[in-house]
Every structure is written in C-alpha cells, then in structure tokens.
Amino acid sequence: MNGPSLTKRERLRSRVIAVIGLVLVWNLLWGSFTWLNTISGAVIAVLLLVVFPLPPVKFGGRLRPLHVIAFFARFFSDLVVASFQVAFLAFRPGEPKSAIVAVQLRVKSDLNMTLVAEAVSLVPGSLIAEADQRTGTLYIHMLGVKDAAHLEHLRAEVLRLEARLVRAIGSDAELRKVNDSREEPAA
C-alpha cells in the first residue's frame, strides 16, 4: 500500500510537525523545558528523521471540537473504570481469563489504525498484539474476558471507540462509513 502523495509544502509541514513532536517528547523525557533541551532535542530530531525517515501522513479529516471533548471525556472515564477493573482482577483469587480478539476497523487509514491502537493500548487491561495494515484489523489482548458474549461486547466497545475518534477528527467520507455501518451498536 503506497502512502499518500503529498506536495512539497505538505511534506515540509509534515516534517516540521514531526520535529516539534519529537522535541516535545525529548523535553518531557528530561523533565524540564530548557533552551539546551530544546536545541539538543531539535538536533536529535532532525538527525533521526534524516536517518530514519517517517512515511508521510496526510490528514484529510476535520477537527470537530465538541466531539473531541466528548472523545476525551469518555476516554478518561474508560481509563478510570478499567483501572478499577484491573485492580479488582489483581486481588481476586484465581487467574483472570484473557483472550486475543480480532477487530476489523471500518476506516482503514494508517492514522485511524494508529490512533485507535494507541487509545486501546492506553486503557488498562488491553494491549495491541498485532495490527494488519492490509485488512485494517487490530488483534487485541484483553484481560478479564468472561465468555463469548463478553468478548463480542469488548469488540463492539473498540468499534465504538473508533466511531468516537472518527467523529472527532475524521473526514466526511470516514464519518459516513462509520455512521452507515451496522456493526456499531448505539453508544
């Protein structure tokens, strides 16, 4: 699958955003924003991008502020609930059941797959085991699976997370794909 074709200006903007992101991470790793950290981070970021160039990512979506707020509100709520669930499993006698579930995403763009995978992995009790870019499928290790019905519920939750993400930052075509899909239960 070839990446999107970008103009020279879009490629430059993509690289500048990558450098800014890497410099931000560099400063966060050092724990303080100083001129020395920022300059050294910029030098290292440029060096990294020259040696290990990133594929271009074209953002064709639209930022919808109310849906972004709703996405993060639900995401943080899921974090808190999942943290208590995992803590409960840790203190419960016996070994918790787990499973790997395949979830085929409706929007198969690299950006969507990456953002859904990151959001899923950040929630305690779930971890991306593999991602198949060709089919748009995420294989997710999930902790605390009770039975087949619960597994289907967890799969539907991932699809709902994808829908919230697409509503927040997706293109109109991606939004239609998610809204037209019959796989997503009502949120």
Tab-separated table of C-alpha atoms in Angstrom:
chain	number	residue	atom	x	y	z
A	1	MET	CA	0.000	0.000	0.000
A	2	ASN	CA	1.615	3.255	-1.084
A	3	GLY	CA	1.418	6.308	1.110
A	4	PRO	CA	-0.483	9.412	0.085
A	5	SER	CA	1.154	11.684	-2.463
A	6	LEU	CA	1.984	14.991	-0.849
A	7	THR	CA	3.043	18.308	-2.284
A	8	LYS	CA	6.447	19.700	-1.354
A	9	ARG	CA	4.789	22.118	1.080
A	10	GLU	CA	2.759	19.334	2.760
A	11	ARG	CA	5.906	17.181	3.077
A	12	LEU	CA	7.781	20.062	4.705
A	13	ARG	CA	4.868	20.758	7.071
A	14	SER	CA	4.735	17.056	7.976
A	15	ARG	CA	8.454	17.040	8.809
A	16	VAL	CA	8.212	20.238	10.850
A	17	ILE	CA	5.331	18.762	12.860
A	18	ALA	CA	7.372	15.582	13.402
A	19	VAL	CA	10.354	17.617	14.649
A	20	ILE	CA	8.117	19.619	17.006
A	21	GLY	CA	6.577	16.409	18.351
A	22	LEU	CA	9.973	14.781	18.887
A	23	VAL	CA	11.333	17.907	20.601
A	24	LEU	CA	8.290	17.927	22.887
A	25	VAL	CA	8.848	14.266	23.798
A	26	TRP	CA	12.572	14.946	24.334
A	27	ASN	CA	11.786	17.764	26.779
A	28	LEU	CA	9.201	15.645	28.579
A	29	LEU	CA	11.729	12.825	28.960
A	30	TRP	CA	14.244	15.221	30.504
A	31	GLY	CA	11.546	16.625	32.771
A	32	SER	CA	12.100	20.307	32.014
A	33	PHE	CA	11.748	22.701	29.133
A	34	THR	CA	15.087	24.483	28.831
A	35	TRP	CA	16.843	26.076	25.864
A	36	LEU	CA	19.522	23.392	25.962
A	37	ASN	CA	16.935	20.585	25.969
A	38	THR	CA	15.005	22.236	23.140
A	39	ILE	CA	18.048	22.833	20.927
A	40	SER	CA	19.568	19.400	21.579
A	41	GLY	CA	16.150	17.828	21.013
A	42	ALA	CA	15.783	19.639	17.674
A	43	VAL	CA	19.232	18.479	16.533
A	44	ILE	CA	18.495	14.884	17.529
A	45	ALA	CA	15.022	15.027	15.949
A	46	VAL	CA	16.386	16.267	12.616
A	47	LEU	CA	19.132	13.634	12.734
A	48	LEU	CA	16.598	10.893	13.479
A	49	LEU	CA	14.332	11.993	10.640
A	50	VAL	CA	17.250	12.035	8.200
A	51	VAL	CA	18.484	8.574	9.236
A	52	PHE	CA	15.030	7.046	9.812
A	53	PRO	CA	12.583	8.966	7.610
A	54	LEU	CA	8.948	8.654	8.598
A	55	PRO	CA	6.350	7.896	5.949
A	56	PRO	CA	4.190	10.916	5.153
A	57	VAL	CA	0.798	11.017	6.819
A	58	LYS	CA	-1.842	13.159	5.190
A	59	PHE	CA	-4.592	14.335	7.498
A	60	GLY	CA	-7.746	14.576	5.438
A	61	GLY	CA	-10.082	14.911	8.389
A	62	ARG	CA	-11.815	17.761	10.097
A	63	LEU	CA	-11.445	18.763	13.720
A	64	ARG	CA	-14.835	18.817	15.467
A	65	PRO	CA	-14.207	20.422	18.894
A	66	LEU	CA	-17.340	19.163	20.663
A	67	HIS	CA	-16.675	15.603	19.531
A	68	VAL	CA	-13.006	15.922	20.563
A	69	ILE	CA	-14.147	16.921	24.059
A	70	ALA	CA	-16.655	14.040	24.111
A	71	PHE	CA	-13.949	11.608	22.951
A	72	PHE	CA	-11.533	12.638	25.706
A	73	ALA	CA	-14.246	12.704	28.379
A	74	ARG	CA	-15.272	9.139	27.533
A	75	PHE	CA	-11.632	8.063	27.163
A	76	PHE	CA	-10.720	9.329	30.647
A	77	SER	CA	-13.859	7.721	32.047
A	78	ASP	CA	-12.823	4.414	30.433
A	79	LEU	CA	-9.347	4.808	31.967
A	80	VAL	CA	-10.746	5.154	35.467
A	81	VAL	CA	-13.232	2.290	35.125
A	82	ALA	CA	-10.647	-0.030	33.552
A	83	SER	CA	-8.113	0.801	36.272
A	84	PHE	CA	-10.561	-0.333	38.954
A	85	GLN	CA	-11.461	-3.452	36.950
A	86	VAL	CA	-7.815	-4.458	36.566
A	87	ALA	CA	-7.159	-3.748	40.261
A	88	PHE	CA	-10.137	-5.947	41.153
A	89	LEU	CA	-8.792	-8.742	38.921
A	90	ALA	CA	-5.361	-8.451	40.537
A	91	PHE	CA	-6.737	-9.008	44.029
A	92	ARG	CA	-9.305	-11.625	43.094
A	93	PRO	CA	-8.277	-15.222	43.742
A	94	GLY	CA	-7.582	-17.316	40.663
A	95	GLU	CA	-6.128	-16.454	37.314
A	96	PRO	CA	-8.084	-13.928	35.244
A	97	LYS	CA	-9.208	-15.106	31.828
A	98	SER	CA	-7.851	-13.292	28.839
A	99	ALA	CA	-8.244	-13.542	25.082
A	100	ILE	CA	-6.963	-12.104	21.868
A	101	VAL	CA	-9.753	-10.630	19.794
A	102	ALA	CA	-9.565	-9.524	16.174
A	103	VAL	CA	-11.338	-6.241	15.453
A	104	GLN	CA	-11.601	-5.166	11.836
A	105	LEU	CA	-11.822	-1.389	11.745
A	106	ARG	CA	-14.184	0.305	9.334
A	107	VAL	CA	-11.775	3.113	8.449
A	108	LYS	CA	-8.553	1.522	7.271
A	109	SER	CA	-6.285	4.583	7.107
A	110	ASP	CA	-2.893	4.371	8.815
A	111	LEU	CA	-3.741	7.350	11.008
A	112	ASN	CA	-7.039	5.860	12.181
A	113	MET	CA	-5.453	2.471	12.912
A	114	THR	CA	-2.638	4.116	14.852
A	115	LEU	CA	-4.904	6.359	16.934
A	116	VAL	CA	-7.365	3.563	17.735
A	117	ALA	CA	-4.485	1.230	18.627
A	118	GLU	CA	-2.934	3.867	20.906
A	119	ALA	CA	-6.227	4.628	22.633
A	120	VAL	CA	-6.929	0.915	23.170
A	121	SER	CA	-3.421	0.243	24.495
A	122	LEU	CA	-3.575	3.143	26.945
A	123	VAL	CA	-6.628	1.666	28.672
A	124	PRO	CA	-5.533	-0.811	31.380
A	125	GLY	CA	-6.366	-4.426	30.603
A	126	SER	CA	-5.985	-4.177	26.823
A	127	LEU	CA	-2.935	-4.270	24.600
A	128	ILE	CA	-2.403	-4.395	20.852
A	129	ALA	CA	-0.770	-7.721	19.975
A	130	GLU	CA	-0.663	-7.121	16.219
A	131	ALA	CA	-2.020	-4.808	13.556
A	132	ASP	CA	-2.700	-5.909	9.981
A	133	GLN	CA	-2.486	-2.789	7.842
A	134	ARG	CA	-3.683	-4.596	4.707
A	135	THR	CA	-7.032	-5.622	6.203
A	136	GLY	CA	-7.335	-2.874	8.829
A	137	THR	CA	-7.515	-5.438	11.639
A	138	LEU	CA	-6.251	-4.947	15.182
A	139	TYR	CA	-5.518	-8.023	17.298
A	140	ILE	CA	-6.060	-7.010	20.901
A	141	HIS	CA	-5.119	-8.914	24.048
A	142	MET	CA	-7.914	-8.277	26.549
A	143	LEU	CA	-7.867	-9.118	30.233
A	144	GLY	CA	-10.893	-10.194	32.252
A	145	VAL	CA	-12.874	-11.861	29.465
A	146	LYS	CA	-15.836	-13.754	30.925
A	147	ASP	CA	-17.359	-15.581	27.954
A	148	ALA	CA	-18.044	-15.311	24.208
A	149	ALA	CA	-20.801	-12.727	24.733
A	150	HIS	CA	-18.448	-10.562	26.806
A	151	LEU	CA	-15.828	-10.877	24.061
A	152	GLU	CA	-18.332	-9.575	21.495
A	153	HIS	CA	-19.173	-6.717	23.860
A	154	LEU	CA	-15.459	-5.820	24.061
A	155	ARG	CA	-15.147	-5.945	20.255
A	156	ALA	CA	-18.159	-3.603	19.976
A	157	GLU	CA	-16.525	-1.244	22.504
A	158	VAL	CA	-13.449	-0.955	20.278
A	159	LEU	CA	-15.677	-0.161	17.289
A	160	ARG	CA	-17.491	2.478	19.366
A	161	LEU	CA	-14.112	3.982	20.307
A	162	GLU	CA	-13.232	4.096	16.603
A	163	ALA	CA	-16.562	5.811	15.869
A	164	ARG	CA	-15.964	8.454	18.571
A	165	LEU	CA	-12.489	9.088	17.184
A	166	VAL	CA	-13.746	9.426	13.602
A	167	ARG	CA	-16.499	11.778	14.769
A	168	ALA	CA	-13.833	13.894	16.492
A	169	ILE	CA	-11.245	14.137	13.707
A	170	GLY	CA	-12.343	12.091	10.700
A	171	SER	CA	-13.163	13.215	7.190
A	172	ASP	CA	-16.749	13.391	5.984
A	173	ALA	CA	-16.250	10.167	3.971
A	174	GLU	CA	-14.880	8.356	7.056
A	175	LEU	CA	-17.774	9.672	9.109
A	176	ARG	CA	-20.266	8.314	6.553
A	177	LYS	CA	-18.512	4.927	6.664
A	178	VAL	CA	-18.837	4.771	10.434
A	179	ASN	CA	-22.412	6.086	10.504
A	180	ASP	CA	-23.581	3.726	7.718
A	181	SER	CA	-22.055	0.694	9.415
A	182	ARG	CA	-24.465	-1.696	11.061
A	183	GLU	CA	-21.672	-3.241	13.171
A	184	GLU	CA	-21.625	-0.396	15.637
A	185	PRO	CA	-24.226	-0.607	18.393
A	186	ALA	CA	-25.672	2.645	19.665
A	187	ALA	CA	-23.340	4.388	22.124
